Amino acid sequence: MVERRDAGEFEYWAIAPFILQEAPDRAAAREKMTAGFVPRIAAAIGDDSGAEVRSRLVVTLMLGLASGLRTFEIVTPDVIDSGVSFSFSRGVILCRATLSDPTRIGAR
């Protein structure tokens, strides 16, 4: 996500909330996005619990990180650039690697 920010590349995580808000059927869009995000994160972090709580929390963190990086620009390149190694949690690091292609959101 940081690398995409630094390269000025498209960031699906940052625009997902806007897509949801503009959807004609928000409930259906929310369900589709959740079905696309959560199982992929669960597979990446080994979350095999029925409710996938850890995965849902990681998705929430990713959406917040995208918002902070892209929408609010709270974490700018002078604070953290793509060459800096950082860690939020095991799940987020795995998600960053797993979801490096934003066009695959929803793919399994």
mmCIF file of C-alpha atoms in Angstrom:
data_model
loop_
_atom_site.group_PDB
_atom_site.id
_atom_site.type_symbol
_atom_site.label_atom_id
_atom_site.label_comp_id
_atom_site.label_asym_id
_atom_site.label_seq_id
_atom_site.Cartn_x
_atom_site.Cartn_y
_atom_site.Cartn_z
ATOM 1 C CA MET A 1 0.000 0.000 0.000
ATOM 2 C CA VAL A 2 2.844 2.380 0.853
ATOM 3 C CA GLU A 3 4.654 1.424 -2.341
ATOM 4 C CA ARG A 4 1.501 2.112 -4.378
ATOM 5 C CA ARG A 5 1.136 5.480 -2.635
ATOM 6 C CA ASP A 6 4.731 6.419 -3.409
ATOM 7 C CA ALA A 7 4.314 5.340 -7.044
ATOM 8 C CA GLY A 8 0.988 7.179 -7.393
ATOM 9 C CA GLU A 9 -0.712 3.926 -8.329
ATOM 10 C CA PHE A 10 -4.395 3.129 -7.953
ATOM 11 C CA GLU A 11 -5.421 2.129 -4.417
ATOM 12 C CA TYR A 12 -8.647 0.138 -4.204
ATOM 13 C CA TRP A 13 -8.525 0.079 -0.399
ATOM 14 C CA ALA A 14 -8.789 3.887 -0.368
ATOM 15 C CA ILE A 15 -11.701 4.167 -2.775
ATOM 16 C CA ALA A 16 -13.702 1.163 -1.552
ATOM 17 C CA PRO A 17 -15.679 3.285 0.959
ATOM 18 C CA PHE A 18 -16.604 5.750 -1.782
ATOM 19 C CA ILE A 19 -17.700 2.943 -4.092
ATOM 20 C CA LEU A 20 -19.863 1.614 -1.281
ATOM 21 C CA GLN A 21 -21.444 4.995 -0.575
ATOM 22 C CA GLU A 22 -22.299 5.521 -4.255
ATOM 23 C CA ALA A 23 -23.690 2.018 -4.815
ATOM 24 C CA PRO A 24 -27.390 1.881 -5.667
ATOM 25 C CA ASP A 25 -27.772 -1.020 -3.221
ATOM 26 C CA ARG A 26 -25.368 -0.387 -0.335
ATOM 27 C CA ALA A 27 -26.290 -3.577 1.498
ATOM 28 C CA ALA A 28 -25.491 -5.711 -1.550
ATOM 29 C CA ALA A 29 -22.265 -3.786 -2.203
ATOM 30 C CA ARG A 30 -21.215 -4.141 1.441
ATOM 31 C CA GLU A 31 -21.906 -7.880 1.320
ATOM 32 C CA LYS A 32 -19.940 -8.279 -1.919
ATOM 33 C CA MET A 33 -16.965 -6.327 -0.578
ATOM 34 C CA THR A 34 -16.965 -8.231 2.697
ATOM 35 C CA ALA A 35 -17.160 -11.520 0.805
ATOM 36 C CA GLY A 36 -14.201 -10.414 -1.298
ATOM 37 C CA PHE A 37 -11.978 -9.043 1.458
ATOM 38 C CA VAL A 38 -12.521 -11.230 4.513
ATOM 39 C CA PRO A 39 -11.958 -14.763 3.124
ATOM 40 C CA ARG A 40 -8.757 -13.711 1.341
ATOM 41 C CA ILE A 41 -7.383 -12.138 4.507
ATOM 42 C CA ALA A 42 -8.489 -15.175 6.537
ATOM 43 C CA ALA A 43 -6.590 -17.462 4.172
ATOM 44 C CA ALA A 44 -3.500 -15.255 4.343
ATOM 45 C CA ILE A 45 -3.351 -15.096 8.134
ATOM 46 C CA GLY A 46 -4.660 -18.582 8.895
ATOM 47 C CA ASP A 47 -7.899 -17.410 10.466
ATOM 48 C CA ASP A 48 -10.115 -20.485 10.399
ATOM 49 C CA SER A 49 -12.549 -19.316 13.054
ATOM 50 C CA GLY A 50 -16.182 -19.333 12.070
ATOM 51 C CA ALA A 51 -16.744 -15.597 12.520
ATOM 52 C CA GLU A 52 -13.322 -14.623 11.090
ATOM 53 C CA VAL A 53 -13.039 -11.878 13.705
ATOM 54 C CA ARG A 54 -9.280 -11.421 13.266
ATOM 55 C CA SER A 55 -9.698 -11.156 9.511
ATOM 56 C CA ARG A 56 -12.482 -8.607 9.848
ATOM 57 C CA LEU A 57 -10.280 -6.540 12.153
ATOM 58 C CA VAL A 58 -7.400 -6.700 9.673
ATOM 59 C CA VAL A 59 -9.721 -5.565 6.863
ATOM 60 C CA THR A 60 -10.827 -2.682 9.075
ATOM 61 C CA LEU A 61 -7.187 -1.762 9.724
ATOM 62 C CA MET A 62 -6.373 -1.907 6.008
ATOM 63 C CA LEU A 63 -9.283 0.382 5.161
ATOM 64 C CA GLY A 64 -8.154 2.799 7.868
ATOM 65 C CA LEU A 65 -4.538 2.657 6.718
ATOM 66 C CA ALA A 66 -5.593 3.395 3.147
ATOM 67 C CA SER A 67 -7.668 6.331 4.323
ATOM 68 C CA GLY A 68 -4.793 7.718 6.375
ATOM 69 C CA LEU A 69 -2.286 7.257 3.553
ATOM 70 C CA ARG A 70 -4.364 8.398 0.596
ATOM 71 C CA THR A 71 -7.438 10.357 1.640
ATOM 72 C CA PHE A 72 -6.201 12.264 4.669
ATOM 73 C CA GLU A 73 -2.492 12.058 3.769
ATOM 74 C CA ILE A 74 -1.636 11.726 7.460
ATOM 75 C CA VAL A 75 1.299 9.414 6.775
ATOM 76 C CA THR A 76 3.174 11.165 3.980
ATOM 77 C CA PRO A 77 6.350 9.926 2.261
ATOM 78 C CA ASP A 78 8.471 12.118 4.539
ATOM 79 C CA VAL A 79 7.024 10.198 7.511
ATOM 80 C CA ILE A 80 7.097 6.678 6.005
ATOM 81 C CA ASP A 81 8.259 5.919 2.499
ATOM 82 C CA SER A 82 8.193 2.629 0.644
ATOM 83 C CA GLY A 83 11.812 1.935 1.590
ATOM 84 C CA VAL A 84 11.053 1.951 5.319
ATOM 85 C CA SER A 85 10.361 -1.361 6.995
ATOM 86 C CA PHE A 86 7.409 -1.157 9.346
ATOM 87 C CA SER A 87 5.029 -3.532 11.049
ATOM 88 C CA PHE A 88 1.482 -3.120 12.291
ATOM 89 C CA SER A 89 0.678 -6.760 12.867
ATOM 90 C CA ARG A 90 1.406 -10.108 11.297
ATOM 91 C CA GLY A 91 -1.909 -9.976 9.472
ATOM 92 C CA VAL A 92 -1.350 -6.575 7.915
ATOM 93 C CA ILE A 93 2.105 -7.476 6.672
ATOM 94 C CA LEU A 94 0.718 -10.638 5.082
ATOM 95 C CA CYS A 95 -2.176 -8.681 3.619
ATOM 96 C CA ARG A 96 0.209 -6.190 2.091
ATOM 97 C CA ALA A 97 1.994 -9.021 0.305
ATOM 98 C CA THR A 98 -1.152 -10.937 -0.593
ATOM 99 C CA LEU A 99 -3.103 -7.952 -1.878
ATOM 100 C CA SER A 100 -0.326 -6.303 -3.826
ATOM 101 C CA ASP A 101 -2.544 -6.341 -6.928
ATOM 102 C CA PRO A 102 -5.613 -4.178 -6.157
ATOM 103 C CA THR A 103 -7.418 -5.466 -9.240
ATOM 104 C CA ARG A 104 -7.674 -8.889 -7.583
ATOM 105 C CA ILE A 105 -9.933 -7.710 -4.746
ATOM 106 C CA GLY A 106 -12.727 -10.233 -4.548
ATOM 107 C CA ALA A 107 -10.703 -12.932 -6.287
ATOM 108 C CA ARG A 108 -9.916 -16.077 -4.377
#
